[in-house]
Amino acid sequence: MASSTVEDYLKTLYAVHQSSGEATNVPIGRLASAMGVVPGTATSMMKALADAGLVEYASRAGVRLSPRGEQLALHVLRRHRIVELFLVEVLGLDWSVVHEEADLLEHAISDRVLEKLDLLLGSPRFDPHGDPIPTPDGTFEEPEWVSLATCPTGVRQQVMRILNQQIDFLQFVERQGLRPGAIVKVRSRDADADTSTILVHGRKAASLSLAVASQILVAAAPSPSA
Amino acid sequence: MASSTVEDYLKTLYAVHQSSGEATNVPIGRLASAMGVVPGTATSMMKALADAGLVEYASRAGVRLSPRGEQLALHVLRRHRIVELFLVEVLGLDWSVVHEEADLLEHAISDRVLEKLDLLLGSPRFDPHGDPIPTPDGTFEEPEWVSLATCPTGVRQQVMRILNQQIDFLQFVERQGLRPGAIVKVRSRDADADTSTILVHGRKAASLSLAVASQILVAAAPSPSA
DNA sequence: TCTCTCTCTTTGAGTACTCAAAGAGAACGG
DNA sequence: CCGTTCTCTTTGAGTACTCAAAGAGAGAGA
């Protein structure tokens, strides 16, 4: 059994790998800062994980998950996201705090409990932030959503996913009414000024920098209900 | 914050103290075997916990919880039992396995999540084994139940609590129909032969040794419904 | 009282994880 | 092409927890 620490490293490695351009190895430094440890700690941990067959690691060449490591990371991710959804849907916890609660719980959920949760929630495909939930065998739905920084302007869009999951950011998103499910329209976008103006539910207008807008993924909205 | 290990020691110390005759200190050896560690490990742990103000410990005189330690132990117990009830009531997990699942989960439940669970379950007073659930401020209901080894014979009784919570024993209890809530009657009891015969729901008869019978607590049953 | 035995404590060592700080490669600017 | 700089690795040490085995107290039986 992998310890919580090992699970955290694998999960973090997976996330960093995803967020950086695919197919490349993750530099130790980036992994270390994502884990909140000094580089030396990450180095020795990666050696241990390489010995355990969970990562592929060569000195000064960065790390990547081995197939087994990736499978384990996806399993942790599945637990994390199902727990998040459970906390919101069943316990009614605040959308913005479930991420850190799930970080704790994800290491204490047995397969038995996990599949009961999955059943209770109706085998959901996405968590409350719009992140896809891996299936038990580790396959994954990655819809082709675009961000508010790149989607067509003037067209009704539906918010599908929030990439940045820090509490402050999620609370900001909440206040702006930009939760997944919200119907929005990009009214204008100005690359030089680095801003965009978003109409939320046709009424309120929010002004976002393009960096912020790129954290919010949308899809073409279903036709209006009126 | 107390580590899971520390929480486990406090919880175990509380349980051992309860099961041995009150008011006395717990010998290191008993604590060690209850924790599944060698005595030396328990000794050094108790020194550390004494330094932290969680237990009172003097060399060769045994240990007891300090007021702060007891409060913490009760908090862990509250988490454990609420989680157990949740696993049975909401997730539909098997009654006999929830104990070990809860041992894992009890260390990963924040107060925020705990109180939501409590709300969802309607502030329950007993867990699925009939163990009382401490309140958030650490008070405790300990009803005066008697065991099947000592209760009056020939009188309708209701099973209230199962003390031994090992999986095998719980599965045995389940098979005999002796879960909390069951209506039973002690038909006979023989101290010399060390057996008792129990009528379950007026039909099936189970034969239990007095040691086994003493693990099952009952209360006078409400008047028959017919 | 003496000694045997039992329990408890101490000591030394190992695993998992961490940091600080020194040392080694690699890359980049001149 | 050489030195500065950045990143990575190594080393030494510390915390939390564990065991094995040796040593110490304390009571029980002769």
Tab-separated table of C-alpha atoms in Angstrom, chain A residues 5-128:
chain	number	residue	atom	x	y	z
A	5	THR	CA	2.692	10.905	1.169
A	6	VAL	CA	3.399	8.712	-1.824
A	7	GLU	CA	-0.148	9.181	-3.068
A	8	ASP	CA	0.285	12.941	-2.769
A	9	TYR	CA	3.479	12.887	-4.798
A	10	LEU	CA	1.881	10.802	-7.535
A	11	LYS	CA	-1.208	12.995	-7.650
A	12	THR	CA	0.868	16.162	-7.757
A	13	LEU	CA	3.171	14.747	-10.404
A	14	TYR	CA	0.154	13.901	-12.511
A	15	ALA	CA	-1.304	17.383	-12.117
A	16	VAL	CA	1.970	19.166	-12.901
A	17	HIS	CA	2.494	16.954	-15.907
A	18	GLN	CA	-0.998	17.758	-17.182
A	19	SER	CA	-0.641	21.484	-16.686
A	20	SER	CA	2.743	21.691	-18.376
A	21	GLY	CA	2.896	20.787	-22.030
A	22	GLU	CA	2.285	17.026	-22.269
A	23	ALA	CA	4.865	14.405	-23.104
A	24	THR	CA	7.751	16.143	-21.373
A	25	ASN	CA	9.307	15.118	-18.084
A	26	VAL	CA	8.544	17.204	-15.031
A	27	PRO	CA	11.567	19.041	-13.590
A	28	ILE	CA	12.263	18.173	-9.969
A	29	GLY	CA	12.056	21.836	-9.026
A	30	ARG	CA	8.498	22.205	-10.242
A	31	LEU	CA	7.418	19.060	-8.472
A	32	ALA	CA	9.120	20.206	-5.274
A	33	SER	CA	7.426	23.597	-5.272
A	34	ALA	CA	4.068	22.043	-6.102
A	35	MET	CA	4.526	19.708	-3.132
A	36	GLY	CA	5.775	22.485	-0.867
A	37	VAL	CA	9.070	20.753	-0.093
A	38	VAL	CA	12.689	21.657	-0.804
A	39	PRO	CA	14.179	20.179	-3.992
A	40	GLY	CA	16.397	17.754	-2.105
A	41	THR	CA	13.359	16.138	-0.553
A	42	ALA	CA	11.751	15.660	-3.938
A	43	THR	CA	14.934	14.177	-5.362
A	44	SER	CA	15.207	11.517	-2.698
A	45	MET	CA	11.504	10.765	-2.888
A	46	MET	CA	11.708	10.303	-6.661
A	47	LYS	CA	14.585	7.864	-6.232
A	48	ALA	CA	12.474	5.857	-3.808
A	49	LEU	CA	9.450	5.932	-6.129
A	50	ALA	CA	11.632	4.924	-9.070
A	51	ASP	CA	12.827	1.921	-7.055
A	52	ALA	CA	9.193	1.086	-6.351
A	53	GLY	CA	8.422	1.248	-10.080
A	54	LEU	CA	6.005	4.152	-9.789
A	55	VAL	CA	7.992	6.783	-11.691
A	56	GLU	CA	10.707	6.938	-14.296
A	57	TYR	CA	13.500	9.104	-13.108
A	58	ALA	CA	16.969	9.930	-14.337
A	59	SER	CA	19.287	12.363	-12.622
A	60	ARG	CA	18.834	15.927	-13.894
A	61	ALA	CA	16.381	14.746	-16.537
A	62	GLY	CA	13.154	15.176	-14.587
A	63	VAL	CA	10.477	12.628	-13.696
A	64	ARG	CA	7.403	11.102	-15.232
A	65	LEU	CA	4.867	8.623	-13.977
A	66	SER	CA	5.303	4.992	-14.942
A	67	PRO	CA	2.165	3.211	-16.173
A	68	ARG	CA	1.637	1.813	-12.683
A	69	GLY	CA	2.249	5.216	-11.138
A	70	GLU	CA	-0.248	6.845	-13.462
A	71	GLN	CA	-2.840	4.228	-12.660
A	72	LEU	CA	-2.379	4.892	-8.967
A	73	ALA	CA	-2.527	8.656	-9.501
A	74	LEU	CA	-5.791	8.286	-11.387
A	75	HIS	CA	-7.179	6.174	-8.596
A	76	VAL	CA	-6.316	8.885	-6.079
A	77	LEU	CA	-7.874	11.464	-8.391
A	78	ARG	CA	-11.023	9.384	-8.627
A	79	ARG	CA	-11.271	9.255	-4.861
A	80	HIS	CA	-10.590	12.965	-4.552
A	81	ARG	CA	-13.225	14.030	-7.039
A	82	ILE	CA	-15.928	11.649	-5.902
A	83	VAL	CA	-15.373	12.846	-2.356
A	84	GLU	CA	-15.609	16.459	-3.487
A	85	LEU	CA	-18.885	15.818	-5.204
A	86	PHE	CA	-20.190	13.945	-2.193
A	87	LEU	CA	-19.272	16.806	0.117
A	88	VAL	CA	-21.169	19.285	-2.026
A	89	GLU	CA	-24.144	17.185	-3.116
A	90	VAL	CA	-24.855	15.138	-0.024
A	91	LEU	CA	-23.392	17.089	2.869
A	92	GLY	CA	-24.066	20.523	1.431
A	93	LEU	CA	-20.571	21.792	2.095
A	94	ASP	CA	-19.435	25.034	0.556
A	95	TRP	CA	-18.203	24.565	-2.969
A	96	SER	CA	-15.031	26.535	-2.315
A	97	VAL	CA	-13.723	24.480	0.624
A	98	VAL	CA	-14.292	20.924	-0.526
A	99	HIS	CA	-10.951	20.740	-2.279
A	100	GLU	CA	-8.932	20.832	0.922
A	101	GLU	CA	-11.355	18.556	2.742
A	102	ALA	CA	-10.987	16.038	-0.068
A	103	ASP	CA	-7.199	16.275	0.169
A	104	LEU	CA	-7.526	14.848	3.653
A	105	LEU	CA	-10.209	12.287	2.961
A	106	GLU	CA	-8.883	10.906	-0.301
A	107	HIS	CA	-6.278	8.837	1.550
A	108	ALA	CA	-8.741	7.241	3.943
A	109	ILE	CA	-11.365	5.994	1.497
A	110	SER	CA	-11.294	2.262	0.825
A	111	ASP	CA	-12.440	0.826	-2.485
A	112	ARG	CA	-15.484	-0.532	-0.742
A	113	VAL	CA	-16.538	2.908	0.479
A	114	LEU	CA	-15.557	4.562	-2.779
A	115	GLU	CA	-17.836	2.414	-4.889
A	116	LYS	CA	-20.721	2.962	-2.469
A	117	LEU	CA	-20.204	6.714	-2.790
A	118	ASP	CA	-20.096	6.364	-6.553
A	119	LEU	CA	-23.371	4.466	-6.449
A	120	LEU	CA	-25.012	7.026	-4.182
A	121	LEU	CA	-23.982	9.821	-6.533
A	122	GLY	CA	-25.102	7.945	-9.637
A	123	SER	CA	-21.669	7.303	-11.155
A	124	PRO	CA	-21.015	10.971	-11.876
A	125	ARG	CA	-18.688	12.020	-14.663
A	126	PHE	CA	-17.650	15.415	-13.314
A	127	ASP	CA	-16.880	16.867	-9.901
A	128	PRO	CA	-18.204	20.237	-8.632
